[in-house]
mmCIF file with all atom_site columns, C-alpha atoms in Angstrom:
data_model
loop_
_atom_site.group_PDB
_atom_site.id
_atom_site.type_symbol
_atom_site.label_atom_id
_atom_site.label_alt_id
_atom_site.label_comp_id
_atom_site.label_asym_id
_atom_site.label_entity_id
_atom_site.label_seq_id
_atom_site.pdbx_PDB_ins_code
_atom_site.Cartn_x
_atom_site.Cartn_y
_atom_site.Cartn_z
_atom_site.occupancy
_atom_site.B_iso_or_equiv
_atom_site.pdbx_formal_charge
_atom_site.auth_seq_id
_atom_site.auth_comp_id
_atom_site.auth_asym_id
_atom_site.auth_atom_id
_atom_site.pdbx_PDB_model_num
ATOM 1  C CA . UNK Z 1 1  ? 101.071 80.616 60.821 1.00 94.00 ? 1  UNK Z CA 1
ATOM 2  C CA . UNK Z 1 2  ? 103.939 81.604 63.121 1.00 94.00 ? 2  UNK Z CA 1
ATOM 3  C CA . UNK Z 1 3  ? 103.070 78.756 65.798 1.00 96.00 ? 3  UNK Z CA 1
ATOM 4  C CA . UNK Z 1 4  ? 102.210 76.202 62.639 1.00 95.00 ? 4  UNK Z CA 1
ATOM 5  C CA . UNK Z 1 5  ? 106.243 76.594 61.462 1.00 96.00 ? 5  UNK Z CA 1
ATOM 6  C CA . UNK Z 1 6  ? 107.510 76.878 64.965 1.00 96.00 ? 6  UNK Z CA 1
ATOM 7  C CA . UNK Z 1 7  ? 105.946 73.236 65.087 1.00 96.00 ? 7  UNK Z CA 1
ATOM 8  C CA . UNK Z 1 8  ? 107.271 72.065 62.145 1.00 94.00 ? 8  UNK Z CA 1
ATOM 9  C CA . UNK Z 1 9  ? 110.691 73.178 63.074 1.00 93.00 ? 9  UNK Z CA 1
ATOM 10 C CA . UNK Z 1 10 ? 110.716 71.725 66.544 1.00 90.00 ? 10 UNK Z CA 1
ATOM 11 C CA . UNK Z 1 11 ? 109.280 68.361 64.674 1.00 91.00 ? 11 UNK Z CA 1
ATOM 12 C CA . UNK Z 1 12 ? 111.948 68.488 61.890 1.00 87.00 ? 12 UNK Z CA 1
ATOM 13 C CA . UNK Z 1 13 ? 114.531 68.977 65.009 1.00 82.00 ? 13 UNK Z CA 1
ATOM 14 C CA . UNK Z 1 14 ? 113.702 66.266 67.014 1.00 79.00 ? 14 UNK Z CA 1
ATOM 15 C CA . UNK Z 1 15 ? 113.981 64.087 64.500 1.00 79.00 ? 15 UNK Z CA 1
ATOM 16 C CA . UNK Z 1 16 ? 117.007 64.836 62.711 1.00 75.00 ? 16 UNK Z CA 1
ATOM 17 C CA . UNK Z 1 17 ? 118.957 65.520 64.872 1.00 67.00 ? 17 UNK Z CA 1
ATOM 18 C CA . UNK Z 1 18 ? 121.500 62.909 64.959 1.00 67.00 ? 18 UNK Z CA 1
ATOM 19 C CA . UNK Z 1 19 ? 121.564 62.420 61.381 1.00 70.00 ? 19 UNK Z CA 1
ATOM 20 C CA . UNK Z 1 20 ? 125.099 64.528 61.070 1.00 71.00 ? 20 UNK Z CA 1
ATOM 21 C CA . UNK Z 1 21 ? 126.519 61.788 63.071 1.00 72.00 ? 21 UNK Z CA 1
ATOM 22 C CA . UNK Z 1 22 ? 128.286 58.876 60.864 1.00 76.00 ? 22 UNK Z CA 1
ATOM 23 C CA . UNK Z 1 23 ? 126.803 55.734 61.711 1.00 73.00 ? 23 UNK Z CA 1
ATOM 24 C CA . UNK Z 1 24 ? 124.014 57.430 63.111 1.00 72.00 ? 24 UNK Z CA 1
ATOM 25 C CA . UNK Z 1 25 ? 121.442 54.340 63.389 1.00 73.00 ? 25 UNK Z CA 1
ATOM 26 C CA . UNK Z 1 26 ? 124.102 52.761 66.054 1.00 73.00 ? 26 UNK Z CA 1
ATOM 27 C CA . UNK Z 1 27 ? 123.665 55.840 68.339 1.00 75.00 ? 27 UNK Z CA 1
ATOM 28 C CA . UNK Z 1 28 ? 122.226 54.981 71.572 1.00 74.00 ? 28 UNK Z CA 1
ATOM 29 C CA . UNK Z 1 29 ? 121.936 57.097 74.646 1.00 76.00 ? 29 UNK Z CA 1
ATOM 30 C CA . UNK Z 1 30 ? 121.108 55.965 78.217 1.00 77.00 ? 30 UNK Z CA 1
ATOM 31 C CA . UNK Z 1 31 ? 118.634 57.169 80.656 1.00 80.00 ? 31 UNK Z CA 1
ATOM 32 C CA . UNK Z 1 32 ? 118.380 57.121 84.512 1.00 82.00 ? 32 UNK Z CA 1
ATOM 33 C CA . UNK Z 1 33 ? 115.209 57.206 85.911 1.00 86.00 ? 33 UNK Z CA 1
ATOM 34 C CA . UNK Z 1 34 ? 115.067 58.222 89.989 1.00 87.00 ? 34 UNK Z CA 1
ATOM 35 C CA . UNK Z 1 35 ? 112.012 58.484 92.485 1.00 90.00 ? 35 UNK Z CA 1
ATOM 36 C CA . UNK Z 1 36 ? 112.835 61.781 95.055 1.00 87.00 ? 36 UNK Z CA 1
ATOM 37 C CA . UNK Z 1 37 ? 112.306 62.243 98.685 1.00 91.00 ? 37 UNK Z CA 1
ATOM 38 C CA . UNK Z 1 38 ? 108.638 63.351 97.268 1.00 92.00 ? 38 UNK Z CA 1
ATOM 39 C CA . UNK Z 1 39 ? 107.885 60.336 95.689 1.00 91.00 ? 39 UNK Z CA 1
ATOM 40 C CA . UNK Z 1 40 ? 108.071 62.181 91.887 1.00 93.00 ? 40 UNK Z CA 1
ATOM 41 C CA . UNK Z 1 41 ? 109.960 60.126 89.671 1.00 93.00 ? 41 UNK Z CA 1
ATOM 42 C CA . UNK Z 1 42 ? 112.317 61.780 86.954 1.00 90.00 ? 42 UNK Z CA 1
ATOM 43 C CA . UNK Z 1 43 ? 114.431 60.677 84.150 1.00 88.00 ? 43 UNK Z CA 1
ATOM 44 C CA . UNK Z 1 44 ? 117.953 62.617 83.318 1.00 80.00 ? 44 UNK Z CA 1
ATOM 45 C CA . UNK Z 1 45 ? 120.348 62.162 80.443 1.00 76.00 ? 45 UNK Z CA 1
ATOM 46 C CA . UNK Z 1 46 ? 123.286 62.123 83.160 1.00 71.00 ? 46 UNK Z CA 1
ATOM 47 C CA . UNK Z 1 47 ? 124.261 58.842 84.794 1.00 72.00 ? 47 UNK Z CA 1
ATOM 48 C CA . UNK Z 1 48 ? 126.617 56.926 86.954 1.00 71.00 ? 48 UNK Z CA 1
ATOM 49 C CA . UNK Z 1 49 ? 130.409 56.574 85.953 1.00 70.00 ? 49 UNK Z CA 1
ATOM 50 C CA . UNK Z 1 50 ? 130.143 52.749 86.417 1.00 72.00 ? 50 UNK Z CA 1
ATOM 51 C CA . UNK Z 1 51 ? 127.606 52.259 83.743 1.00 73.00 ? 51 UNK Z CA 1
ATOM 52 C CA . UNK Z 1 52 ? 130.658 52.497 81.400 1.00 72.00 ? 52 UNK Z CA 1
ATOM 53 C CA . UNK Z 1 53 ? 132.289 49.664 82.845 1.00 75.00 ? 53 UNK Z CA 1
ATOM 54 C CA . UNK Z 1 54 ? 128.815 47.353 83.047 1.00 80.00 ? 54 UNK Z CA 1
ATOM 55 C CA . UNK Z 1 55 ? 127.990 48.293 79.293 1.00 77.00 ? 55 UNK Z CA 1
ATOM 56 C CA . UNK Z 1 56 ? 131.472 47.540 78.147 1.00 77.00 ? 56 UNK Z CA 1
ATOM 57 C CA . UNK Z 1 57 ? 131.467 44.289 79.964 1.00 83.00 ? 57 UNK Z CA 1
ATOM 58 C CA . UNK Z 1 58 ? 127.731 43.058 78.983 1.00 84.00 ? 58 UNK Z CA 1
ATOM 59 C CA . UNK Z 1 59 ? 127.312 44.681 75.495 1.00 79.00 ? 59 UNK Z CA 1
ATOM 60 C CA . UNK Z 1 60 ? 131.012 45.271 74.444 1.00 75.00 ? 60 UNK Z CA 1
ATOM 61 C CA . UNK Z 1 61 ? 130.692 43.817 70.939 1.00 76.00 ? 61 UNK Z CA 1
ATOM 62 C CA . UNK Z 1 62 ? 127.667 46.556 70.404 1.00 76.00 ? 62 UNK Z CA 1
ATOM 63 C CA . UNK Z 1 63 ? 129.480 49.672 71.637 1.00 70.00 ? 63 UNK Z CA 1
ATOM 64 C CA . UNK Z 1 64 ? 132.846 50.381 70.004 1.00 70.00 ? 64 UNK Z CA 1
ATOM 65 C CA . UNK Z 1 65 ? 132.743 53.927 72.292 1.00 71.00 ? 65 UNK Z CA 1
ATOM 66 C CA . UNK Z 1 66 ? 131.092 55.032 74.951 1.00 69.00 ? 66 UNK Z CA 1
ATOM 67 C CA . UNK Z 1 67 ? 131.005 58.808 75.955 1.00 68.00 ? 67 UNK Z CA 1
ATOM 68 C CA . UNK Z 1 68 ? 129.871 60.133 79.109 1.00 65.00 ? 68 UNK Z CA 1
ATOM 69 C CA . UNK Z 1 69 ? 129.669 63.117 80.850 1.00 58.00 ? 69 UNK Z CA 1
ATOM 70 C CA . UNK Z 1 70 ? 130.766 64.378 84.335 1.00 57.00 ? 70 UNK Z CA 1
ATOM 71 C CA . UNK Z 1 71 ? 127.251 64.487 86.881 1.00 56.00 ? 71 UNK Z CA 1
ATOM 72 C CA . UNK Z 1 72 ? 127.794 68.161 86.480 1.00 56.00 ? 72 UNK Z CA 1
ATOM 73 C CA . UNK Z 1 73 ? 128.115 68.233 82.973 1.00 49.00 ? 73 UNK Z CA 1
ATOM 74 C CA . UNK Z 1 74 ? 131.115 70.297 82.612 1.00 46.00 ? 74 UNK Z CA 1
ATOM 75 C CA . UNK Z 1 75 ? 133.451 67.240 80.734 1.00 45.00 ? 75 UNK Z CA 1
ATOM 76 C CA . UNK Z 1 76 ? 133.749 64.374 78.961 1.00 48.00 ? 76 UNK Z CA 1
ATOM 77 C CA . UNK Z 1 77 ? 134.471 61.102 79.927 1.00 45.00 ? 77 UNK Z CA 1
ATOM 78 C CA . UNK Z 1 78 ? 135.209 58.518 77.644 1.00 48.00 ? 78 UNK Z CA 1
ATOM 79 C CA . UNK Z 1 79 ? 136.849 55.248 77.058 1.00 48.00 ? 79 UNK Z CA 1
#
């Protein structure tokens, strides 16, 4: 029963979680995928600061802001 509602809860989280935001069907968040010196490939929420400037300048009519965060996570960048 306990692992049954642990389930549900981490279901329920995942996908709600956005819905405090206003506008929350605009939100979009970007991705990097990166292959190591071991050939695994991983995906992180963090990318590079120039990503700003190339989604501003191809998709600036979709984003009104774009927030992103230091590559060690400790601030906010946005513009």
């Amino acid at each position: 029963m306990a692992v049954a509602m642990l389930i549900g809860l981490w279901i329920w989280d995942e996908v709600t979680y956005d819905r405090s935001f206003t506008n929350h069907q605009q939100l979009a968040q970007i991705m990097t995928t990166t292959v190591g010196d071991d050939g695994k490939m991983s995906t992180d929420p963090r990318v590079c600061q120039a990503h700003c400037d190339e989604l501003r300048r191809k998709y600036g009519s979709d984003f009104k802001n774009i927030s992103m965060s230091r590559w060690n996570g400790s601030a906010t960048y946005s513009r």
